[in-house]
Every structure is written in C-alpha cells, then in structure tokens.
Short mmCIF file of C-alpha atoms in Angstrom, two decimals:
data_model
loop_
_atom_site.label_atom_id
_atom_site.label_comp_id
_atom_site.label_asym_id
_atom_site.label_seq_id
_atom_site.Cartn_x
_atom_site.Cartn_y
_atom_site.Cartn_z
CA UNK K 226 15.70 -143.84 23.70
CA UNK K 227 19.17 -142.99 22.33
CA UNK K 228 18.47 -139.29 22.24
CA UNK K 229 17.88 -139.19 25.96
CA UNK K 230 21.25 -140.76 26.67
CA UNK K 231 22.96 -138.53 24.22
CA UNK K 232 21.13 -135.50 25.58
CA UNK K 233 22.37 -136.24 29.12
CA UNK K 234 25.94 -136.33 27.79
CA UNK K 235 25.49 -133.09 25.88
CA UNK K 236 24.02 -131.43 28.93
CA UNK K 237 27.17 -132.33 30.81
CA UNK K 238 29.28 -130.89 28.05
CA UNK K 239 27.18 -127.78 28.06
CA UNK K 240 27.56 -127.45 31.76
CA UNK K 241 31.35 -127.63 31.48
CA UNK K 242 31.23 -124.92 28.79
CA UNK K 243 28.84 -122.71 30.75
CA UNK K 244 31.55 -121.02 32.83
CA UNK K 245 31.69 -118.21 30.26
CA UNK K 246 27.87 -117.70 30.32
CA UNK K 247 26.32 -115.58 33.11
CA UNK K 248 23.98 -117.44 35.43
CA UNK K 249 21.11 -115.32 34.21
CA UNK K 250 21.76 -116.16 30.55
CA UNK K 251 18.88 -117.43 28.44
CA UNK K 252 19.60 -120.75 26.65
CA UNK K 253 17.39 -121.88 23.72
CA UNK K 254 17.43 -125.58 22.79
CA UNK K 255 16.32 -126.28 19.19
CA UNK K 256 15.61 -129.73 17.75
CA UNK K 257 15.65 -130.13 13.97
CA UNK K 258 15.35 -133.15 11.69
CA UNK K 259 18.55 -132.23 9.93
CA UNK K 260 21.74 -130.21 10.26
CA UNK K 261 23.38 -127.35 8.52
CA UNK K 262 25.82 -129.30 6.46
CA UNK K 263 28.54 -126.72 6.75
CA UNK K 264 29.29 -123.41 8.47
CA UNK K 265 30.51 -122.11 5.09
CA UNK K 266 27.77 -119.70 3.86
CA UNK K 267 28.79 -120.09 0.23
CA UNK K 268 28.81 -123.93 0.21
CA UNK K 269 25.16 -124.90 -0.09
CA UNK K 270 22.07 -123.09 -1.18
CA UNK K 271 19.79 -124.99 1.15
CA UNK K 272 17.23 -123.34 3.43
CA UNK K 273 18.28 -124.92 6.74
CA UNK K 274 21.92 -124.15 6.17
CA UNK K 275 21.08 -120.58 5.16
CA UNK K 276 18.82 -120.21 8.19
CA UNK K 277 21.50 -121.41 10.61
CA UNK K 278 24.45 -119.68 9.01
CA UNK K 279 22.77 -116.35 8.65
CA UNK K 280 22.61 -116.03 12.44
CA UNK K 281 26.40 -115.89 12.23
CA UNK K 282 27.07 -114.32 8.80
CA UNK K 283 25.19 -111.40 7.21
CA UNK K 284 24.41 -110.02 3.75
CA UNK K 285 24.44 -106.48 2.55
CA UNK K 286 20.60 -106.42 2.54
CA UNK K 287 18.45 -108.48 4.93
CA UNK K 288 14.83 -109.16 5.75
CA UNK K 289 13.25 -107.61 8.82
CA UNK K 290 10.67 -109.16 11.13
CA UNK K 291 7.96 -108.68 8.51
CA UNK K 292 10.18 -110.22 5.77
CA UNK K 293 10.63 -106.80 4.14
CA UNK K 294 13.92 -105.54 2.73
CA UNK K 295 16.05 -103.75 5.30
CA UNK K 296 19.62 -102.44 5.54
CA UNK K 297 22.18 -104.88 6.89
CA UNK K 298 25.89 -104.49 6.18
CA UNK K 299 24.88 -101.89 3.63
CA UNK K 300 23.10 -98.83 5.04
CA UNK K 301 21.73 -97.65 1.72
CA UNK K 302 21.76 -98.39 -1.97
CA UNK K 303 20.74 -96.62 -5.19
CA UNK K 304 21.07 -96.95 -8.93
CA UNK K 305 23.48 -94.36 -10.29
CA UNK K 306 23.19 -95.67 -13.87
CA UNK K 307 21.10 -98.41 -15.48
CA UNK K 308 23.79 -101.04 -14.71
CA UNK K 309 25.49 -99.42 -11.66
CA UNK K 310 24.39 -99.70 -8.07
CA UNK K 311 26.12 -97.73 -5.32
CA UNK K 312 26.04 -99.50 -1.92
CA UNK K 313 27.13 -97.50 1.16
CA UNK K 314 28.60 -99.90 3.74
CA UNK K 315 27.95 -99.77 7.42
CA UNK K 316 30.77 -98.25 9.42
CA UNK K 317 32.12 -99.59 12.73
CA UNK K 318 31.19 -103.20 11.96
CA UNK K 319 33.63 -105.89 13.16
CA UNK K 320 33.88 -109.54 12.33
CA UNK K 321 33.84 -111.88 15.38
CA UNK K 322 37.61 -111.86 15.52
CA UNK K 323 37.69 -108.05 15.76
CA UNK K 324 38.68 -107.36 12.10
CA UNK K 325 36.85 -104.37 10.64
CA UNK K 326 34.40 -105.03 7.76
CA UNK K 327 35.31 -103.01 4.68
CA UNK K 328 34.79 -102.84 0.92
CA UNK K 329 37.64 -105.29 0.46
CA UNK K 330 35.56 -107.96 2.17
CA UNK K 331 32.62 -107.29 -0.23
CA UNK K 332 34.89 -107.70 -3.24
CA UNK K 333 36.43 -110.85 -1.73
CA UNK K 334 32.98 -112.31 -0.95
CA UNK K 335 31.90 -111.63 -4.50
CA UNK K 336 34.90 -113.46 -5.95
CA UNK K 337 34.42 -116.30 -3.52
CA UNK K 338 30.64 -116.69 -4.14
CA UNK K 339 31.14 -116.86 -7.87
CA UNK K 340 34.10 -119.26 -7.77
CA UNK K 341 34.20 -122.96 -8.46
CA UNK K 342 32.54 -124.96 -5.70
CA UNK K 343 30.24 -122.14 -4.69
CA UNK K 344 26.57 -122.99 -4.50
CA UNK K 345 25.57 -119.35 -4.32
CA UNK K 346 26.51 -118.36 -7.85
CA UNK K 347 22.90 -117.62 -8.71
CA UNK K 348 22.84 -114.75 -6.23
CA UNK K 349 25.87 -113.00 -7.81
CA UNK K 350 25.45 -114.17 -11.40
CA UNK K 351 24.07 -110.84 -12.56
CA UNK K 352 27.23 -109.01 -11.38
CA UNK K 353 29.94 -108.03 -13.85
CA UNK K 354 32.23 -106.26 -11.35
CA UNK K 355 32.43 -104.98 -7.81
CA UNK K 356 34.41 -101.71 -7.71
CA UNK K 357 35.73 -100.20 -4.52
CA UNK K 358 34.95 -96.47 -4.10
CA UNK K 359 36.42 -96.23 -0.64
CA UNK K 360 36.54 -98.44 2.49
CA UNK K 361 32.81 -97.97 3.02
CA UNK K 362 31.33 -97.74 -0.45
CA UNK K 363 31.25 -100.00 -3.52
CA UNK K 364 29.78 -99.75 -6.94
CA UNK K 365 28.21 -103.02 -8.19
CA UNK K 366 28.05 -103.23 -11.95
CA UNK K 367 25.60 -105.64 -13.50
CA UNK K 368 25.83 -107.27 -16.94
CA UNK K 369 22.48 -105.69 -17.88
CA UNK K 370 19.90 -103.54 -16.05
CA UNK K 371 18.64 -105.55 -13.07
CA UNK K 372 16.10 -103.64 -11.01
CA UNK K 373 15.59 -106.29 -8.30
CA UNK K 374 19.30 -106.61 -7.46
CA UNK K 375 18.89 -105.73 -3.75
CA UNK K 376 16.31 -108.47 -3.29
CA UNK K 377 18.85 -110.96 -4.69
CA UNK K 378 21.51 -110.03 -2.15
CA UNK K 379 19.61 -111.19 0.99
CA UNK K 380 21.43 -114.58 0.95
CA UNK K 381 24.84 -113.42 -0.33
CA UNK K 382 26.80 -113.35 2.92
CA UNK K 383 29.95 -111.35 3.60
CA UNK K 384 33.09 -113.19 4.74
CA UNK K 385 36.35 -111.79 6.09
CA UNK K 386 39.11 -111.72 3.45
CA UNK K 387 41.78 -111.69 6.16
CA UNK K 388 40.24 -114.62 8.12
CA UNK K 389 39.67 -116.74 4.97
CA UNK K 390 43.26 -116.18 3.83
CA UNK K 391 44.66 -117.00 7.28
CA UNK K 392 42.58 -120.20 7.48
CA UNK K 393 43.16 -121.43 3.89
CA UNK K 394 39.46 -121.00 3.15
CA UNK K 395 39.56 -118.60 0.22
CA UNK K 396 37.47 -120.98 -1.88
CA UNK K 397 34.04 -122.38 -0.81
CA UNK K 398 33.63 -125.87 0.49
CA UNK K 399 32.59 -127.94 -2.55
CA UNK K 400 29.73 -130.23 -1.47
CA UNK K 401 29.72 -132.02 -4.84
CA UNK K 402 33.25 -133.32 -4.31
CA UNK K 403 33.12 -133.78 -0.56
CA UNK K 404 35.87 -131.22 -0.10
CA UNK K 405 35.96 -129.33 3.20
CA UNK K 406 38.16 -126.68 4.76
CA UNK K 407 38.32 -124.60 7.91
CA UNK K 408 35.09 -122.77 6.99
CA UNK K 409 33.23 -126.06 7.31
CA UNK K 410 33.70 -126.17 11.06
CA UNK K 411 34.76 -122.68 12.05
CA UNK K 412 33.00 -119.39 11.48
CA UNK K 413 33.84 -115.65 11.60
CA UNK K 414 30.88 -113.51 10.64
CA UNK K 415 29.46 -110.18 11.69
CA UNK K 416 26.14 -111.54 12.90
CA UNK K 417 24.37 -111.51 16.33
CA UNK K 418 25.65 -115.03 17.21
CA UNK K 419 29.11 -116.61 17.27
CA UNK K 420 29.90 -120.28 16.68
CA UNK K 421 31.16 -121.83 19.88
CA UNK K 422 31.10 -125.58 19.39
CA UNK K 423 30.51 -127.72 16.31
CA UNK K 424 29.63 -131.45 16.30
CA UNK K 425 28.24 -132.13 12.79
CA UNK K 426 25.01 -134.05 12.76
CA UNK K 427 24.84 -134.02 16.57
CA UNK K 428 24.76 -130.55 18.07
CA UNK K 429 26.13 -127.07 17.42
CA UNK K 430 26.37 -124.36 20.12
CA UNK K 431 26.14 -120.62 19.36
CA UNK K 432 26.69 -117.71 21.75
CA UNK K 433 25.44 -114.16 21.60
CA UNK K 434 27.84 -111.71 19.97
CA UNK K 435 27.87 -108.83 22.51
CA UNK K 436 29.82 -106.66 20.04
CA UNK K 437 27.09 -106.91 17.43
CA UNK K 438 26.58 -103.67 15.54
CA UNK K 439 22.77 -103.89 15.46
CA UNK K 440 19.81 -104.20 17.70
CA UNK K 441 18.87 -107.72 18.94
CA UNK K 442 15.08 -107.79 19.34
CA UNK K 443 15.17 -110.81 21.63
CA UNK K 444 16.81 -112.08 24.81
CA UNK K 445 18.56 -115.37 23.81
CA UNK K 446 22.19 -115.63 24.90
CA UNK K 447 22.96 -119.17 23.81
CA UNK K 448 21.45 -121.48 21.20
CA UNK K 449 22.04 -125.27 21.30
CA UNK K 450 21.03 -126.75 17.96
CA UNK K 451 20.33 -130.42 18.28
CA UNK K 452 19.96 -132.81 15.31
CA UNK K 453 17.11 -135.32 16.02
CA UNK K 454 16.31 -137.06 12.78
CA UNK K 455 13.64 -139.42 14.03
CA UNK K 456 10.25 -137.70 14.09
CA UNK K 457 8.85 -139.47 17.12
CA UNK K 458 12.08 -138.92 19.10
CA UNK K 459 12.00 -135.20 18.24
CA UNK K 460 8.42 -134.91 19.35
CA UNK K 461 9.13 -136.81 22.56
CA UNK K 462 12.06 -134.42 23.30
CA UNK K 463 9.66 -131.43 22.99
CA UNK K 464 6.96 -133.10 25.08
CA UNK K 465 9.45 -133.94 27.87
CA UNK K 466 10.91 -130.46 27.89
CA UNK K 467 14.35 -131.56 26.66
CA UNK K 468 14.15 -129.06 23.80
CA UNK K 469 12.28 -125.73 23.63
CA UNK K 470 11.65 -125.42 19.87
CA UNK K 471 11.32 -128.01 17.12
CA UNK K 472 11.16 -127.83 13.35
CA UNK K 473 9.54 -129.36 11.45
CA UNK K 474 6.57 -130.82 13.29
CA UNK K 475 5.53 -134.05 11.63
CA UNK K 476 2.12 -133.41 10.12
CA UNK K 477 0.65 -136.38 12.00
CA UNK K 478 1.64 -134.83 15.32
CA UNK K 479 0.37 -131.32 14.86
CA UNK K 480 -3.00 -131.83 16.66
CA UNK K 481 -1.33 -133.84 19.45
CA UNK K 482 1.09 -131.01 20.20
CA UNK K 483 -1.65 -128.37 19.93
CA UNK K 484 -3.46 -130.18 22.74
CA UNK K 485 -0.59 -129.79 25.22
CA UNK K 486 -1.19 -126.87 27.58
CA UNK K 487 2.32 -125.40 27.57
CA UNK K 488 3.07 -125.91 23.83
CA UNK K 489 2.05 -124.21 20.60
CA UNK K 490 2.34 -124.87 16.93
CA UNK K 491 3.30 -122.14 14.47
CA UNK K 492 1.86 -122.67 11.02
CA UNK K 493 1.93 -120.78 7.74
CA UNK K 494 2.39 -121.20 4.00
CA UNK K 495 5.99 -121.69 2.80
CA UNK K 496 7.27 -120.14 -0.42
CA UNK K 497 8.77 -123.47 -1.40
CA UNK K 498 7.42 -125.64 -4.23
CA UNK K 499 8.24 -129.32 -4.09
CA UNK K 500 8.83 -130.76 -7.57
CA UNK K 501 10.26 -133.66 -9.57
CA UNK K 502 13.05 -133.26 -12.04
CA UNK K 503 14.11 -135.53 -14.92
CA UNK K 504 17.40 -135.86 -16.80
CA UNK K 505 16.68 -134.48 -20.26
CA UNK K 506 20.22 -134.15 -21.51
CA UNK K 507 21.99 -137.50 -21.49
CA UNK K 508 21.53 -139.78 -24.45
CA UNK K 509 21.03 -142.62 -22.01
CA UNK K 510 19.82 -142.46 -18.41
CA UNK K 511 22.36 -143.26 -15.74
CA UNK K 512 20.22 -145.68 -13.74
CA UNK K 513 17.66 -147.37 -15.99
CA UNK K 514 16.99 -150.60 -17.86
CA UNK K 515 16.39 -148.61 -21.02
CA UNK K 516 19.62 -148.80 -23.07
CA UNK K 517 20.67 -146.54 -25.86
CA UNK K 518 18.02 -143.86 -25.34
CA UNK K 519 16.66 -141.49 -22.76
CA UNK K 520 12.91 -141.75 -22.25
CA UNK K 521 12.74 -138.40 -20.53
CA UNK K 522 13.68 -136.62 -23.72
CA UNK K 523 10.20 -137.42 -24.87
CA UNK K 524 7.57 -134.99 -23.62
CA UNK K 525 4.95 -137.79 -23.68
CA UNK K 526 6.96 -139.68 -21.05
CA UNK K 527 7.33 -136.66 -18.86
CA UNK K 528 3.58 -135.97 -19.12
CA UNK K 529 2.83 -139.67 -18.46
CA UNK K 530 4.75 -139.35 -15.14
CA UNK K 531 2.89 -136.22 -14.30
CA UNK K 532 -0.53 -137.71 -14.92
CA UNK K 533 0.33 -140.91 -13.05
CA UNK K 534 0.78 -138.97 -9.75
CA UNK K 535 -2.28 -138.79 -7.48
CA UNK K 536 -1.41 -135.41 -5.89
CA UNK K 537 -4.66 -135.24 -3.99
CA UNK K 538 -4.00 -138.65 -2.55
CA UNK K 539 -0.56 -137.47 -1.39
CA UNK K 540 -2.10 -134.41 0.14
CA UNK K 541 -4.64 -136.49 1.97
CA UNK K 542 -2.64 -139.50 3.17
CA UNK K 543 0.99 -138.32 3.29
CA UNK K 544 0.66 -134.58 4.04
CA UNK K 545 -2.48 -134.87 6.20
CA UNK K 546 -3.88 -131.84 4.36
CA UNK K 547 -0.83 -129.66 5.04
CA UNK K 548 -0.01 -129.01 1.36
CA UNK K 549 -1.48 -127.21 -1.57
CA UNK K 550 -1.21 -129.04 -4.95
CA UNK K 551 0.78 -126.90 -7.42
CA UNK K 552 0.64 -126.46 -11.18
CA UNK K 553 3.44 -123.89 -11.35
CA UNK K 554 6.95 -123.66 -9.98
CA UNK K 555 6.12 -120.69 -7.77
CA UNK K 556 3.36 -120.29 -5.22
CA UNK K 557 0.69 -117.56 -5.26
CA UNK K 558 2.64 -115.35 -2.85
CA UNK K 559 5.52 -114.87 -5.33
CA UNK K 560 5.41 -112.00 -7.85
CA UNK K 561 4.67 -113.27 -11.34
CA UNK K 562 2.27 -116.02 -10.30
CA UNK K 563 -0.30 -116.54 -13.06
CA UNK K 564 -3.67 -117.65 -11.65
CA UNK K 565 -4.97 -118.74 -15.06
CA UNK K 566 -2.13 -121.31 -15.26
CA UNK K 567 -2.69 -122.70 -11.78
CA UNK K 568 -4.52 -125.83 -12.86
CA UNK K 569 -2.70 -129.16 -12.85
CA UNK K 570 -2.92 -131.76 -15.55
CA UNK K 571 -5.54 -134.31 -14.38
CA UNK K 572 -4.52 -137.45 -12.53
CA UNK K 573 -5.42 -140.07 -15.10
CA UNK K 574 -3.79 -143.57 -14.96
CA UNK K 575 -5.18 -144.64 -18.38
CA UNK K 576 -4.01 -141.46 -20.08
CA UNK K 577 -0.55 -142.02 -18.59
CA UNK K 578 -0.40 -145.61 -19.85
CA UNK K 579 -1.48 -144.46 -23.33
CA UNK K 580 1.21 -141.77 -23.43
CA UNK K 581 3.90 -144.30 -22.40
CA UNK K 582 2.68 -146.74 -25.09
CA UNK K 583 2.75 -143.99 -27.70
CA UNK K 584 6.30 -143.14 -26.71
CA UNK K 585 7.37 -146.76 -27.13
CA UNK K 586 7.17 -148.01 -23.54
CA UNK K 587 3.89 -150.01 -23.32
CA UNK K 588 5.32 -151.97 -20.39
CA UNK K 589 6.95 -148.97 -18.76
CA UNK K 590 10.61 -149.07 -17.71
CA UNK K 591 12.86 -148.93 -14.68
CA UNK K 592 14.63 -145.80 -13.37
CA UNK K 593 16.12 -144.79 -10.04
CA UNK K 594 14.77 -141.83 -8.07
CA UNK K 595 16.88 -139.77 -5.62
CA UNK K 596 15.20 -138.38 -2.53
CA UNK K 597 16.25 -136.97 0.79
CA UNK K 598 14.76 -138.10 4.10
CA UNK K 599 15.62 -135.10 6.30
CA UNK K 600 15.02 -132.13 4.03
CA UNK K 601 11.35 -131.54 3.41
CA UNK K 602 8.11 -132.33 5.27
CA UNK K 603 7.49 -136.08 4.83
CA UNK K 604 9.96 -136.17 1.95
CA UNK K 605 10.62 -139.91 2.14
CA UNK K 606 6.88 -140.88 2.23
CA UNK K 607 6.19 -138.47 -0.61
CA UNK K 608 8.76 -140.26 -2.79
CA UNK K 609 7.35 -143.65 -1.73
CA UNK K 610 3.88 -142.50 -2.82
CA UNK K 611 5.17 -141.23 -6.15
CA UNK K 612 6.94 -144.60 -6.74
CA UNK K 613 3.69 -146.44 -5.91
CA UNK K 614 1.74 -144.27 -8.27
CA UNK K 615 4.18 -144.84 -11.10
CA UNK K 616 4.11 -148.57 -10.49
CA UNK K 617 0.45 -148.51 -11.54
CA UNK K 618 1.49 -147.47 -15.04
CA UNK K 619 4.29 -150.02 -15.29
CA UNK K 620 7.17 -147.76 -14.25
CA UNK K 621 9.46 -149.45 -11.68
CA UNK K 622 11.15 -146.97 -9.42
CA UNK K 623 14.42 -147.89 -7.69
CA UNK K 624 14.02 -145.53 -4.79
CA UNK K 625 17.20 -144.13 -3.23
CA UNK K 626 16.18 -142.31 -0.06
CA UNK K 627 19.07 -140.94 1.99
CA UNK K 628 20.25 -138.18 4.23
CA UNK K 629 20.83 -134.82 2.58
CA UNK K 630 24.51 -135.11 3.48
CA UNK K 631 24.86 -137.69 0.67
CA UNK K 632 21.84 -136.73 -1.36
CA UNK K 633 22.93 -133.16 -2.21
CA UNK K 634 26.46 -133.93 -3.34
CA UNK K 635 25.02 -136.62 -5.65
CA UNK K 636 22.26 -134.60 -7.29
CA UNK K 637 24.37 -131.42 -7.47
CA UNK K 638 26.92 -133.44 -9.43
CA UNK K 639 23.96 -134.36 -11.68
CA UNK K 640 24.44 -138.07 -10.90
CA UNK K 641 20.71 -138.57 -11.04
CA UNK K 642 18.10 -139.52 -13.60
CA UNK K 643 15.00 -138.67 -11.56
CA UNK K 644 14.87 -136.65 -8.34
CA UNK K 645 12.77 -134.67 -5.94
CA UNK K 646 13.79 -131.17 -4.98
CA UNK K 647 12.20 -128.08 -3.45
CA UNK K 648 12.78 -124.45 -4.38
CA UNK K 649 12.01 -121.26 -2.53
CA UNK K 650 12.05 -117.99 -4.53
CA UNK K 651 13.78 -116.06 -1.75
CA UNK K 652 13.45 -112.73 -3.57
CA UNK K 653 9.65 -113.38 -3.60
CA UNK K 654 9.93 -112.90 -7.41
CA UNK K 655 9.60 -115.38 -10.22
CA UNK K 656 13.02 -114.49 -11.74
CA UNK K 657 14.63 -116.19 -8.70
CA UNK K 658 13.09 -119.42 -9.95
CA UNK K 659 13.42 -118.79 -13.71
CA UNK K 660 17.19 -118.10 -13.64
CA UNK K 661 18.39 -121.06 -11.47
CA UNK K 662 15.68 -123.63 -12.31
CA UNK K 663 14.09 -123.05 -15.73
CA UNK K 664 17.10 -121.71 -17.60
CA UNK K 665 19.61 -123.72 -19.59
CA UNK K 666 22.65 -124.47 -17.41
CA UNK K 667 25.35 -121.94 -18.21
CA UNK K 668 27.69 -119.35 -16.67
CA UNK K 669 27.21 -117.23 -13.59
CA UNK K 670 24.70 -119.57 -11.79
CA UNK K 671 22.33 -119.78 -14.78
CA UNK K 672 20.39 -123.07 -14.44
CA UNK K 673 22.60 -124.07 -11.54
CA UNK K 674 19.72 -126.07 -9.99
CA UNK K 675 18.21 -127.18 -13.27
CA UNK K 676 19.68 -130.57 -12.51
CA UNK K 677 17.94 -132.37 -15.38
CA UNK K 678 19.17 -129.78 -17.92
CA UNK K 679 15.71 -128.88 -19.30
CA UNK K 680 16.37 -126.33 -22.08
CA UNK K 681 14.25 -123.94 -24.04
CA UNK K 682 15.75 -121.05 -25.95
CA UNK K 683 12.67 -118.84 -25.63
CA UNK K 684 12.57 -119.25 -21.82
CA UNK K 685 16.24 -118.31 -21.73
CA UNK K 686 15.48 -115.20 -23.74
CA UNK K 687 12.53 -114.31 -21.52
CA UNK K 688 14.49 -114.82 -18.35
CA UNK K 689 17.03 -112.23 -19.50
CA UNK K 690 14.26 -109.79 -20.50
CA UNK K 691 12.45 -110.23 -17.19
CA UNK K 692 15.70 -109.44 -15.33
CA UNK K 693 15.93 -105.99 -17.03
CA UNK K 694 12.26 -105.04 -17.45
CA UNK K 695 10.95 -102.25 -15.10
CA UNK K 696 7.39 -102.15 -16.48
CA UNK K 697 5.59 -104.59 -14.16
CA UNK K 698 2.75 -105.32 -16.60
CA UNK K 699 5.19 -106.22 -19.44
CA UNK K 700 7.37 -108.13 -16.97
CA UNK K 701 4.56 -110.27 -15.63
CA UNK K 702 3.34 -110.99 -19.15
CA UNK K 703 6.84 -112.32 -19.96
CA UNK K 704 6.94 -114.36 -16.77
CA UNK K 705 3.59 -115.87 -17.69
CA UNK K 706 4.78 -116.76 -21.19
CA UNK K 707 7.87 -118.55 -19.80
CA UNK K 708 5.84 -120.49 -17.27
CA UNK K 709 3.29 -121.51 -19.93
CA UNK K 710 6.09 -122.85 -22.18
CA UNK K 711 7.59 -124.73 -19.27
CA UNK K 712 4.16 -126.12 -18.30
CA UNK K 713 3.42 -127.20 -21.85
CA UNK K 714 6.83 -128.87 -22.19
CA UNK K 715 6.50 -130.53 -18.74
CA UNK K 716 10.02 -129.33 -17.99
CA UNK K 717 9.58 -130.33 -14.36
CA UNK K 718 6.65 -131.78 -12.46
CA UNK K 719 5.46 -129.47 -9.67
CA UNK K 720 3.94 -131.36 -6.76
CA UNK K 721 2.82 -129.03 -4.00
CA UNK K 722 3.42 -126.01 -1.82
CA UNK K 723 4.16 -127.30 1.63
CA UNK K 724 3.08 -125.69 4.85
CA UNK K 725 5.30 -124.61 7.72
CA UNK K 726 4.90 -126.37 11.04
CA UNK K 727 7.09 -125.29 13.98
CA UNK K 728 6.36 -125.99 17.58
CA UNK K 729 7.60 -124.27 20.77
CA UNK K 730 6.90 -123.75 24.41
CA UNK K 731 4.22 -121.10 24.89
CA UNK K 732 6.61 -118.79 26.71
CA UNK K 733 8.72 -118.42 23.59
CA UNK K 734 8.04 -115.80 20.92
CA UNK K 735 9.38 -116.52 17.48
CA UNK K 736 9.08 -114.95 14.01
CA UNK K 737 8.28 -117.52 11.37
CA UNK K 738 9.49 -116.36 7.95
CA UNK K 739 7.77 -117.78 4.83
CA UNK K 740 11.13 -119.09 3.50
CA UNK K 741 11.40 -121.24 6.68
CA UNK K 742 14.13 -118.97 8.10
CA UNK K 743 14.45 -118.72 11.87
CA UNK K 744 16.38 -115.66 13.05
CA UNK K 745 17.40 -116.15 16.69
CA UNK K 746 17.78 -112.43 17.33
CA UNK K 747 13.99 -112.21 17.08
CA UNK K 748 13.41 -114.85 19.70
CA UNK K 749 12.28 -113.94 23.20
CA UNK K 750 11.95 -116.42 26.11
CA UNK K 751 9.61 -115.04 28.71
#
C-alpha cells in the first residue's frame, strides 16, 4: 500500500521538524480525499479550501461552535444608514509575521477579493466602497440596502497588505489560468494556526499560533493534513491508527467503521445541494455531435435530461441512502426554502424520450460531462449513474471525470457544456444561492458560478429586491417566485442534498458544521 510507505517517510520528516514542538504537544492527523488547492483564501470558493484556509486566515465575522454569527476581526457592527455599515475592528490583533491588523488591511482585502482572478467576488459584490474611519473602524457602503451583509462576510478573509506587497501577491491566484504566486504556498493570517510546511496534494502541516488574539476551545498544537484520495486506503489508514480523523467517510464504509470499538462516525445534513448545469449561452455546444445549434437552449431538452435521471436509484445504489433527493437549489435548512415547491419532476423515461423527439432529437445526441472525483461524496459514481440514465433515452455522455485540480479551472473558465457542481448557501439564506447561481453573469460576482449562463430577467430583478427587502414575509414570497421560475425553466437540475460523514477516534471531540467546515480550534484530543 503506497500510502503506508509514504506515511513512513512523512513521519520521518515530521520527526525532524518536531524539535520546535514541545514533547507534550498534541498532534492531530487528518486524512481527506482531496487537498486545499491553494493557501490563497481569495483564489477558490470551494468548501474544503475554505475550511482549511480559515484555520489560518479570518474574516470580520465568523461562525461559533453552534454555527451562529459571532465577532471575529470585527468586534461589532451596525447600520448607520440604509446603505452604510460601521464595523469596529479588533485591536491588538497581529498577523503571523507580527504586523498589526488595521483598517488598511480591510480595504486592501476588499480590493483584492473583488479583483480579476478572485473567486470570492460574490462575497463582496454588494459593496460599493470601504471607507477608513480610523485604524480600527471602517464604514462599508453597499450599492443598495443589504440587511444580511454580516452573514455574507463569514468567508471574506483578511490578508496583510504589507505581506502581500512584499511577496508580490497583491492579486489572487487565478485558478482558471493556472497562475500561482507566493500566496499559493505561503500564508500569513491572523488565525489560530500557522502554515509550517506545504506539499500540495501530499501533506500540509500547521502549528498552533500561540500569539492568537482569541480563545482556542481545544488542545491541538499541530495538524498534519494528509491527502489520501483512494477511499479504501483512507479507511485503512483510519483503522490502523495512521490517521486520527478522516473526511469524508465513503458511504459504503459507514457501518463498518461504526462497528470498531475505538472509532466513531459523525453524521448530519449538509447545506450543499448537488446539481447539474447546462450551457445555455453558446450557439453551439463545445463538446457535442450536434453542429450549428445548442440543444440546451431548448427547455424541452433540459426537462428531458431531468426526467431521465433516476434520483431514487442513485440514492439507493450510489449514496447508500445517505442523500435526500432535491427539487430546489437550497435545502430545507436554508431561509427561503419553499416546501410547496419541494417535489421533483417524475422520473419518466418515456416522457424524456418524447420531449427529446419534440425538440428534434429523436435519437438523442452526444455531449461531454465534466465531473470531479475528489470533491463530493461519491461524485464519480453519481456522474456514471447519470450517464447511464441518459443512455436509456439515447443521449451518449462522454464522461470526463478528473481531480478538482484540473476540473475547477476548466469549468470556471466555462469550458464545459454539461457539468456537475455543488453549492452551499453559506449565509444560510437563499440570496447566497440566487446571486451567484441563478442570476445572469455580470459584475461584482453576479452569476459567478452560473457556469451555463442561465438567464431570466425577472429572477435578476427579484434577486436585487430580495437583497434589500427587510420584511421577511415579502422577502420569502419573492424568493419563492424566483425559485418557481427557475424550476419551471429547468435552469439547472437539482439532484440531492448530501449527508455529512466524518470519522474519528472516540477520544477526539469535533464540531461538525453543516457547511462541512472543520475548525481545528474546536478540536480536543482527550
């Protein structure tokens, strides 16, 4: 087993680096199917990268153990006018290199997060200007009233202006173009852990920041983050004691791990919806045998794809019951969920064939499908199941399953005709799905992850109104209207809400957030 050999070598390297760690230090060894693709917190809006990087970098507003909003690098915030928010910044905070955190870093982090190459534009797209009041206060001016602004800031991390300038990293790493800079491999945050060693796609080592401004509600001094892509190898590493925590647990191994005396499985619903997207903008698909036209511009084709998918079969055979079929692009736990719309179109092969024939494709057509194999729970097998389902109605899928390191740059460049993606409304509010996913691609992060360019003017209008509305009844009515339009148009094809499966030794206490975030400062090894 290659992992065991590599693990022995990494243990030797860890031993050589351990001179700086007290003998009583607590080391936590994590095994994950994928890696954070960069240490740059503005480079990729992807849950694993966010989860890893936010142990090093921090936002103005964070989530506490219970996933509720809490002060982070801002101690307080309030609206002083309909479009003005005053944020008081925490005093005495230092970046890992000793540089003080000030309002200048907030302004710099805003400019960086909205710049070309940033994948975090959607978190700052409502901002018109960040104005310095003094070193420890800023006014954030929005384009229009935006009452949920603090919720949007939980993944907008602060970077040091001085450090970025010194390291030629003033612009984010652009994953679409494969461009990297010092922020890819180095890090200088304010968080409870420092980056010590970085070996992309192998292992990354983090050490406790003993100058951290806040309380660390755990006892971990060192985290060794191991990338173990093969499911069976990752499970074997946990069973043998070579790692202490693993994520995710393959659904087929959940019961097996539960049966081991010194191990436990942590499970819960995730806020993520897994869905399929289709190119609805180009006049001709990039990778298809249909020339001179784009079948996905026809709603009948999109609906035919939807009704060809046996979502209950995927739940039963691929997900082993660890998923909830979805009819909407948000799960029930997110504000704005409309229960009366939560019924999927029926799985109906004959209806699908009829729709394709009516649209002019009685024999189906060929199209490529882009999928990751180290991003979601059973992502590769899900795509294989979708391809098999579509084959039954004459659609031939050229499946391109690859690591997220190549998958994300490709789909974020929109070099895709048909793709699978997942989205977590991190604000626990529907607007955080409507603005980046349902809206027509535009400025300030609008439609940034609407990779197939679905477009509806009424949804765009409702998205702006939802952003500014404070009356919750009116707001939820507008959210429902937008989701109904999207559902009727089959703008995307929602598949399911996946469940969270982590495993750990029983002597380890973890907090499992519903966005799949793992904060190491909340981990205790007994």
